[in-house]
PDB file of C-alpha atoms in Angstrom:
ATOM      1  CA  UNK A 180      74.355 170.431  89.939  1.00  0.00           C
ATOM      2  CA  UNK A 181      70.949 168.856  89.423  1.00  0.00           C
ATOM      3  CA  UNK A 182      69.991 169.222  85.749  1.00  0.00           C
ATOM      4  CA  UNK A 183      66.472 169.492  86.052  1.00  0.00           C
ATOM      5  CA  UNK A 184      65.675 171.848  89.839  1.00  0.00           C
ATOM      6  CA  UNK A 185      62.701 171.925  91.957  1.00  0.00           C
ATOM      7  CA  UNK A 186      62.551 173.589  95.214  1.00  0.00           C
ATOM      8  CA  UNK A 187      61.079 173.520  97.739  1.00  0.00           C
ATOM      9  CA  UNK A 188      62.428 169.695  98.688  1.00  0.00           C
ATOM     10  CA  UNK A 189      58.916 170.082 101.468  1.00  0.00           C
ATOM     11  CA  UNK A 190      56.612 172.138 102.163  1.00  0.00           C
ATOM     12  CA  UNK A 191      53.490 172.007 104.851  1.00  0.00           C
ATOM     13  CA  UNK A 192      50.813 174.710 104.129  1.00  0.00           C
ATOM     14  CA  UNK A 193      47.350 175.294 105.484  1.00  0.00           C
ATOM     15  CA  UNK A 194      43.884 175.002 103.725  1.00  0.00           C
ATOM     16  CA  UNK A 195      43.067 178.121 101.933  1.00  0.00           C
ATOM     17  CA  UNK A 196      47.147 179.413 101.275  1.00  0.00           C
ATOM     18  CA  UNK A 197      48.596 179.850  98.003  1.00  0.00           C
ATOM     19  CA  UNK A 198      51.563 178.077  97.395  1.00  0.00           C
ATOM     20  CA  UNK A 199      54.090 178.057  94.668  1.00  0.00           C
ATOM     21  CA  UNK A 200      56.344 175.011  93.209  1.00  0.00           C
ATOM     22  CA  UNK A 201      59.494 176.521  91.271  1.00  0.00           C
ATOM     23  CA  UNK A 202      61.230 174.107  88.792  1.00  0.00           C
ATOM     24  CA  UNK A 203      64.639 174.980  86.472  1.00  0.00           C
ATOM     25  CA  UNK A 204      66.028 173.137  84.203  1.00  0.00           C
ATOM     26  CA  UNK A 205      69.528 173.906  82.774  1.00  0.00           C
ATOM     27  CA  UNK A 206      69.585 171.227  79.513  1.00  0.00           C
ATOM     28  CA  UNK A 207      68.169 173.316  77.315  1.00  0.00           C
ATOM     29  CA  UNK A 208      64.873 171.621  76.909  1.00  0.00           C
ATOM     30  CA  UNK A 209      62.104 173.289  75.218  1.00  0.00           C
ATOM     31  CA  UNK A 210      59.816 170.830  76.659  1.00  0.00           C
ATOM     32  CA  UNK A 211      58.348 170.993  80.584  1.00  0.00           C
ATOM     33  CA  UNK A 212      55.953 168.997  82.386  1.00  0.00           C
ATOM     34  CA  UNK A 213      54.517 168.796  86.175  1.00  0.00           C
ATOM     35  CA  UNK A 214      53.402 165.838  87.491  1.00  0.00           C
ATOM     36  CA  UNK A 215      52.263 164.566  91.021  1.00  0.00           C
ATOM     37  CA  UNK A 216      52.430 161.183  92.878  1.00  0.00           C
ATOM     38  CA  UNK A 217      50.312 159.393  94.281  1.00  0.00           C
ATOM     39  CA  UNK A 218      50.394 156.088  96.183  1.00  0.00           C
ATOM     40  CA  UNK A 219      48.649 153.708  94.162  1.00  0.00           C
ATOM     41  CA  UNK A 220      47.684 156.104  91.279  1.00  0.00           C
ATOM     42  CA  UNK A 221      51.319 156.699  90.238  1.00  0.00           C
ATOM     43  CA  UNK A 222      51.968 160.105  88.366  1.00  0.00           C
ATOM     44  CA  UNK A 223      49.210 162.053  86.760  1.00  0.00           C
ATOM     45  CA  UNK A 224      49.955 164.628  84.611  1.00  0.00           C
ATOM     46  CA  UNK A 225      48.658 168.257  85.501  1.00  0.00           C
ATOM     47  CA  UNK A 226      50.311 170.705  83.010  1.00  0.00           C
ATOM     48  CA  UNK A 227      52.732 171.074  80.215  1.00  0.00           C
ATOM     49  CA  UNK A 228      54.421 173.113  77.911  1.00  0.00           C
ATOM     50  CA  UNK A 229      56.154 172.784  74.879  1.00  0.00           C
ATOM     51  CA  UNK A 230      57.650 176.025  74.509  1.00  0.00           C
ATOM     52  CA  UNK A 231      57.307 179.515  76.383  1.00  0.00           C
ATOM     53  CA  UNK A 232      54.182 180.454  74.847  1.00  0.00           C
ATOM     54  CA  UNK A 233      52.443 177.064  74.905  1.00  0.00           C
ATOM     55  CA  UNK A 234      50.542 175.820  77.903  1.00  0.00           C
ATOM     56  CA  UNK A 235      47.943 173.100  78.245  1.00  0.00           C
ATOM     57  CA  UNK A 236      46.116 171.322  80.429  1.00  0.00           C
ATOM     58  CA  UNK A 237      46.822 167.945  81.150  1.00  0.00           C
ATOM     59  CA  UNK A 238      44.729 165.024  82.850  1.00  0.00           C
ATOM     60  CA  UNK A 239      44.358 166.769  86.386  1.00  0.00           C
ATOM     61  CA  UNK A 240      44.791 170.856  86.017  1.00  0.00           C
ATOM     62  CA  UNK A 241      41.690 171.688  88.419  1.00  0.00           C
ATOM     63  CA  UNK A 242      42.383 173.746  91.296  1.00  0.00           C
ATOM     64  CA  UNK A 243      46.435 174.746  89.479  1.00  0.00           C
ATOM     65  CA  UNK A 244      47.880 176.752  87.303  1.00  0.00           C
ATOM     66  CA  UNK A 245      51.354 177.296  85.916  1.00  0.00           C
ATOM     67  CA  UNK A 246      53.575 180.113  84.143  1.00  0.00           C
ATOM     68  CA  UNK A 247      56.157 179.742  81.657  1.00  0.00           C
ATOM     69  CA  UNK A 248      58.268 182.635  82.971  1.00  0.00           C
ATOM     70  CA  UNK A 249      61.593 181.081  80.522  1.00  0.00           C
ATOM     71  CA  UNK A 250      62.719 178.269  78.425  1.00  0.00           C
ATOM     72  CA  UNK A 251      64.419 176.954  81.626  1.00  0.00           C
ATOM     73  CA  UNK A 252      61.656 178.155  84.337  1.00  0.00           C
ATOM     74  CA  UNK A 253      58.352 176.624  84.522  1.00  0.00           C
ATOM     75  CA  UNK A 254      56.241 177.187  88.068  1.00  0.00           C
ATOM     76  CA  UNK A 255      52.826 175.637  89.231  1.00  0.00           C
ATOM     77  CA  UNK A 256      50.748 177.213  91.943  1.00  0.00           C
ATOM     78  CA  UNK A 257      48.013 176.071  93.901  1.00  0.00           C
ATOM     79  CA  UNK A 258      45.612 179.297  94.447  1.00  0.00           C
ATOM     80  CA  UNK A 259      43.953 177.913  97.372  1.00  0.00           C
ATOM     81  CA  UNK A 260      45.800 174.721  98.561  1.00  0.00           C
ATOM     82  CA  UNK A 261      43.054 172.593  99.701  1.00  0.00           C
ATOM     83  CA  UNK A 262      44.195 168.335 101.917  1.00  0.00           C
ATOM     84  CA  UNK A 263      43.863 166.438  98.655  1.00  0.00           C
ATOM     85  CA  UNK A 264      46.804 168.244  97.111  1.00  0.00           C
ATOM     86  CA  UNK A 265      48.761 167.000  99.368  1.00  0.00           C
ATOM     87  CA  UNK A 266      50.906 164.662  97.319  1.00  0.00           C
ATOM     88  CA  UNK A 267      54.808 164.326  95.792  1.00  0.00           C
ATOM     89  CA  UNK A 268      54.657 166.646  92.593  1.00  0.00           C
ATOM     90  CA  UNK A 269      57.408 166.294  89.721  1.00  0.00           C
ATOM     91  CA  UNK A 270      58.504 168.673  87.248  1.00  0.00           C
ATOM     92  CA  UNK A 271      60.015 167.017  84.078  1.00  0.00           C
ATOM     93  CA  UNK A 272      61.606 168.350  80.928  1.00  0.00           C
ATOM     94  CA  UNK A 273      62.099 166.799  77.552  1.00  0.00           C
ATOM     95  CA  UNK A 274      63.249 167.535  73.903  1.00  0.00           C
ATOM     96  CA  UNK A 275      61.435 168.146  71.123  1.00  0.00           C
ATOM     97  CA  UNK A 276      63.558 167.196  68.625  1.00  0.00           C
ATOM     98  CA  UNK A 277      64.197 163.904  69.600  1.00  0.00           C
ATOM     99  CA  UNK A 278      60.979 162.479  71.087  1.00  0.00           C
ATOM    100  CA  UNK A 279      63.087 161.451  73.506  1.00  0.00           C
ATOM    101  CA  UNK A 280      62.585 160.519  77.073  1.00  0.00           C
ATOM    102  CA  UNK A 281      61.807 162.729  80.260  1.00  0.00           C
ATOM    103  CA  UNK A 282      63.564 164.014  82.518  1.00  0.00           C
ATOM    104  CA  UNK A 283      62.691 164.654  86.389  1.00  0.00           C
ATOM    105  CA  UNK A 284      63.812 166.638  88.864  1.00  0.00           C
ATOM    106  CA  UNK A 285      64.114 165.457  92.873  1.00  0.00           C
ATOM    107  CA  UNK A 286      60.095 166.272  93.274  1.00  0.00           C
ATOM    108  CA  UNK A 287      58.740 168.475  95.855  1.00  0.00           C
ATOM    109  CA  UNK A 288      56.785 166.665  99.191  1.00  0.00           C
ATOM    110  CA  UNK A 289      53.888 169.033  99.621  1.00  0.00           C
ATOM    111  CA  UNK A 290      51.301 168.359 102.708  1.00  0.00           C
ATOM    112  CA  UNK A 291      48.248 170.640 103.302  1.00  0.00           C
ATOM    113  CA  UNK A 292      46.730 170.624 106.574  1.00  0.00           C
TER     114      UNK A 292
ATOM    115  CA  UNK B  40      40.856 156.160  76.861  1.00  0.00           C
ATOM    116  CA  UNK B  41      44.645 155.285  77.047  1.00  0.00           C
ATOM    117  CA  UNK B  42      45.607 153.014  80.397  1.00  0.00           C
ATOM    118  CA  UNK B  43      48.217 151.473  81.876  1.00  0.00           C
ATOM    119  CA  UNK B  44      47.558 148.578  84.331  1.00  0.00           C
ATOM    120  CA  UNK B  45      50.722 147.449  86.550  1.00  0.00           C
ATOM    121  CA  UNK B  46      48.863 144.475  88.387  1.00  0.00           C
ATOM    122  CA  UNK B  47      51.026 144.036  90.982  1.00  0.00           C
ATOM    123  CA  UNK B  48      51.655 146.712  93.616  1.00  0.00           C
ATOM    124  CA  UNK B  49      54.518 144.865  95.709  1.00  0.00           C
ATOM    125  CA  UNK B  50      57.537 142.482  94.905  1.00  0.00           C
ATOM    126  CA  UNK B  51      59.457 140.734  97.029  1.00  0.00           C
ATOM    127  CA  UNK B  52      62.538 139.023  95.711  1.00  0.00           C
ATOM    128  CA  UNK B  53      65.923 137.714  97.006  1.00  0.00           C
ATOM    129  CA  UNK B  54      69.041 138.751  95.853  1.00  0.00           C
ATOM    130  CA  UNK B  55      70.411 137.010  93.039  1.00  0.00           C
ATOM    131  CA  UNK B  56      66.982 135.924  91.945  1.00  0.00           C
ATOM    132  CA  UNK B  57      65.685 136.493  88.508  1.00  0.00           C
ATOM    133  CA  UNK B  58      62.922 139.704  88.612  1.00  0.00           C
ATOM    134  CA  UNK B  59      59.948 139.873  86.049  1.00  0.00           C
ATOM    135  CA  UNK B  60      57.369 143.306  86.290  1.00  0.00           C
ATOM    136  CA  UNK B  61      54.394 143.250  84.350  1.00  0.00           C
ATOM    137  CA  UNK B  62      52.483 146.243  81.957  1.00  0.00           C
ATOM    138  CA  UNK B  63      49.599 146.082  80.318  1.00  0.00           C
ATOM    139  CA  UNK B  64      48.497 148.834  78.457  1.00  0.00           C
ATOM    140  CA  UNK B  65      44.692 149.666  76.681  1.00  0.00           C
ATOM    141  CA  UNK B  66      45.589 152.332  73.534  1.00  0.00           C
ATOM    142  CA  UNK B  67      44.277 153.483  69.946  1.00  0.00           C
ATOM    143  CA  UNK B  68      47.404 152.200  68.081  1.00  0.00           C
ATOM    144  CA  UNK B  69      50.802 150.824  69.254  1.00  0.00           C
ATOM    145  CA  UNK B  70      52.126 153.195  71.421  1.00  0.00           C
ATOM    146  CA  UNK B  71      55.796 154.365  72.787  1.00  0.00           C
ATOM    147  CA  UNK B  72      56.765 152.080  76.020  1.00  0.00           C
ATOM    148  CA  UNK B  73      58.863 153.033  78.428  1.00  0.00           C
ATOM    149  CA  UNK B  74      59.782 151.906  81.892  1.00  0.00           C
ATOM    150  CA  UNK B  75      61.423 154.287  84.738  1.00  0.00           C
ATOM    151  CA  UNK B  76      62.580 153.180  88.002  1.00  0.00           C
ATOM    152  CA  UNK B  77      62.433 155.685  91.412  1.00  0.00           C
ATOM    153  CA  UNK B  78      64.636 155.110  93.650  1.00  0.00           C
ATOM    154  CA  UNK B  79      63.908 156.149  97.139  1.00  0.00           C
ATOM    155  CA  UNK B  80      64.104 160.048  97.280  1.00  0.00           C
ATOM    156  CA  UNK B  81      64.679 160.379  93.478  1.00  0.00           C
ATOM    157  CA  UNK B  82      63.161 161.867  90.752  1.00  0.00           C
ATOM    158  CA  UNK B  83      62.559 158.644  88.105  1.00  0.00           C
ATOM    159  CA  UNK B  84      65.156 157.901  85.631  1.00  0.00           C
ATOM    160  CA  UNK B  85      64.898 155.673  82.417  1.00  0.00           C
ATOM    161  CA  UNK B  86      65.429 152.239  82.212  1.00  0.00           C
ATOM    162  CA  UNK B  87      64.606 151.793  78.693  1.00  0.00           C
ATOM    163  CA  UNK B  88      62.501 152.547  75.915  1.00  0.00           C
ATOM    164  CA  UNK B  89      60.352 150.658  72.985  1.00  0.00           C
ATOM    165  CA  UNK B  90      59.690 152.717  69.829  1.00  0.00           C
ATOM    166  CA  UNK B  91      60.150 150.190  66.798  1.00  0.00           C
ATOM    167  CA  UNK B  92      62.115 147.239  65.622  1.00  0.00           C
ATOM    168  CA  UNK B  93      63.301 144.496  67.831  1.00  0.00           C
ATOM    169  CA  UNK B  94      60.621 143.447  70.271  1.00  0.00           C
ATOM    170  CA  UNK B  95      63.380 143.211  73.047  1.00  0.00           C
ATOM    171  CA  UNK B  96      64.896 146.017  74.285  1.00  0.00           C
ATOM    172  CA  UNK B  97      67.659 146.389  76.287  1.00  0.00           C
ATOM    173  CA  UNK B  98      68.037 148.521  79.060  1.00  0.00           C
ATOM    174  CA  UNK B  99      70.186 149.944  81.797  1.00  0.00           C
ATOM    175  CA  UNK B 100      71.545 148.599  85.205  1.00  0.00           C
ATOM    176  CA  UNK B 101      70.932 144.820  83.382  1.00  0.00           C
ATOM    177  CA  UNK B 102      67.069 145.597  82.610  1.00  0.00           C
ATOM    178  CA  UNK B 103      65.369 144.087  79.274  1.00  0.00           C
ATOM    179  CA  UNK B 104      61.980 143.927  78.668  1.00  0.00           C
ATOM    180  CA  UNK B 105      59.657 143.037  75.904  1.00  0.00           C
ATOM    181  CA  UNK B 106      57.069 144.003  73.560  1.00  0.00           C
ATOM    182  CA  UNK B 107      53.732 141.655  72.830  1.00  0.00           C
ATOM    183  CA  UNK B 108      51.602 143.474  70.555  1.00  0.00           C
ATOM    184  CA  UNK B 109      48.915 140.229  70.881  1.00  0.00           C
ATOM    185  CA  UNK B 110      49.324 140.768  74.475  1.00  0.00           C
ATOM    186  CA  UNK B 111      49.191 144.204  74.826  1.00  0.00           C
ATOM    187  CA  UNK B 112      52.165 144.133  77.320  1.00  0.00           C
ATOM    188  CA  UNK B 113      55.558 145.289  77.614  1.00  0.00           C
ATOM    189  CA  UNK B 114      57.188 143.133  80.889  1.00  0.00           C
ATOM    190  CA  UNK B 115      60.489 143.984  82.458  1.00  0.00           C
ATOM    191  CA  UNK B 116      62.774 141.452  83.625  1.00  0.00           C
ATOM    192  CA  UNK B 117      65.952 141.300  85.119  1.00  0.00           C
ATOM    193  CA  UNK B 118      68.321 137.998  85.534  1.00  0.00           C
ATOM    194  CA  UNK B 119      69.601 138.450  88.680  1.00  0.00           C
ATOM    195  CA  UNK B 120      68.978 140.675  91.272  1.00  0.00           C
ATOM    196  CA  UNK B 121      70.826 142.892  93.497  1.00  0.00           C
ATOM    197  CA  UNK B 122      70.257 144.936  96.478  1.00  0.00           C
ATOM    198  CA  UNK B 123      70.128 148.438  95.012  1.00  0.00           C
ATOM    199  CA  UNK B 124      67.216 147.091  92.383  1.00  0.00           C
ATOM    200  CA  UNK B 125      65.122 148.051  95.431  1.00  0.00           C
ATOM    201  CA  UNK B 126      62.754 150.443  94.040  1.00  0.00           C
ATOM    202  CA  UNK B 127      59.820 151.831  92.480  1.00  0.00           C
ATOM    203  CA  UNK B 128      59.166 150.764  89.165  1.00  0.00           C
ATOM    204  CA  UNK B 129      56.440 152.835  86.617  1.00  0.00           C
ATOM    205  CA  UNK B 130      55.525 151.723  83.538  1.00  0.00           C
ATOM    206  CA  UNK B 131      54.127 154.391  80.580  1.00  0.00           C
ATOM    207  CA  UNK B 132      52.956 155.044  77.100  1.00  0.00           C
ATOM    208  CA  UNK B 133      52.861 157.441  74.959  1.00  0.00           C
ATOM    209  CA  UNK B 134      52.145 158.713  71.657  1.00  0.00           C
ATOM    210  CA  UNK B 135      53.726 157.744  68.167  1.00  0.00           C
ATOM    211  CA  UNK B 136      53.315 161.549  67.543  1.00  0.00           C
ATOM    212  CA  UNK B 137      55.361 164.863  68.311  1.00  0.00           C
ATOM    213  CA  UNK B 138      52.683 165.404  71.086  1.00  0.00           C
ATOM    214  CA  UNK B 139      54.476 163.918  73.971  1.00  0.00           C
ATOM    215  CA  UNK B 140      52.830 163.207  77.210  1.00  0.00           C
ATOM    216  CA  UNK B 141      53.217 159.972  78.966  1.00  0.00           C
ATOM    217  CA  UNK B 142      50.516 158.283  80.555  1.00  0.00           C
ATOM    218  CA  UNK B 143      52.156 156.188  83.924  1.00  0.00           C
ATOM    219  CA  UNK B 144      51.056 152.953  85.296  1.00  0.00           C
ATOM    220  CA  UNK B 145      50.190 153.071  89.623  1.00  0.00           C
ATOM    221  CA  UNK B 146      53.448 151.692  89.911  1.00  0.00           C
ATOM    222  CA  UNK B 147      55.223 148.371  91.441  1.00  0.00           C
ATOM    223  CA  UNK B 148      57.805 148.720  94.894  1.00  0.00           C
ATOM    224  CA  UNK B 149      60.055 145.738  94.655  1.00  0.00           C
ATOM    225  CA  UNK B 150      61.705 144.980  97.549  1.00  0.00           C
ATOM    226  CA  UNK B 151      65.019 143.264  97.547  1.00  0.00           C
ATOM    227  CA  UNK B 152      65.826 140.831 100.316  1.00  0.00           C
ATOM    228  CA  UNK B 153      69.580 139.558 101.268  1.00  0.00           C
TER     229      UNK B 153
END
């Protein structure tokens, strides 16, 4: 099993619709990131979080949010999905203690019409 | 501002043929390098990692690359080529601090021909 979990793999959505990107991580991390891709920009951070009670912004947070439901659960949501999002988002984790490097899970394709 | 400039966005290379990726990066003070590599379908994975001490760090899958502080750069080069090197390759920075976020270059796709 995958270490670090995102699902959905896809996901098509319409303008306007909330959606919700779920991402687990079973290595005990107390670090989590999300991060999309885009061709030619490469990955932008939108939020992270270094433990459950700790979120912040990162370099692209407008039109997201996240929850830190767990250590090992961290979720991003689009409240009104709008055709720019469309892009190939990442969660990551990492550990603290180390400084060490990241993490990423498979990445979710998400395409709003 | 921190940046990371990957100038080229496509590499073409035969098998067997040495490889060399470039990274330039614009930051405060001398940062933490890394490079990843995604491969097609993947989340990334680390190739290797500069913090401190030898300017030439070794890597996985037969990967070095190496630290210029005049230069600004951290290149990634790799002897000899093989087919599954066909990838995406990011370079990033980060902090020398325990707040970690990495900043990511656009990326380079090197394509691997037989």
């Amino acid at each position: 099993d995958a270490d670090v979990t995102q699902t959905p793999r896809n996901r098509i959505t319409k303008t306007g619709k909330r959606i919700m990107l779920e991402c687990s991580q079973t290595k005990g991390h107390d670090r989590m990131y999300w991060y999309r891709q885009d061709p030619g920009l490469g990955l932008r951070l939108i939020y992270y979080s270094f433990d459950v009670k700790d979120i912040n912004k990162g370099e692209i947070s407008d039109g997201y949010s996240v929850s830190r439901q767990a250590q090992a659960k961290f979720s991003l949501s689009l409240e009104s999905a709008i055709p720019n999002q469309t892009a190939l988002y990442f969660c990551a984790t990492s550990d603290q203690g180390t400084n060490e490097k990241l993490f990423f899970g498979s990445g979710t394709q998400l395409s709003v019409l | 501002a921190q940046s990371v400039t990957q100038p080229d966005i496509h590499i073409t290379v035969s098998e067997g043929a040495s490889l060399e990726l470039r990274c330039n990066y614009s930051y405060g003070a001398t940062p933490y390098l890394f490079w990843y590599v995604q491969s097609p379908g993947q989340g990334l994975q680390l190739l290797l990692k500069y913090f401190s001490g030898d300017t030439l760090v070794q890597g996985i899958k037969g990967f070095e690359a190496e630290f210029k502080r005049s230069q600004s750069s951290f290149n990634l080069r790799k002897p000899s080529v093989h087919w599954s090197d066909a990838a995406e390759y990011f370079c990033a920075v980060g902090p020398r601090s325990n707040d970690y976020k990495l900043s990511f270059g656009a990326g380079t796709t090197v394509t691997v021909r037989a």
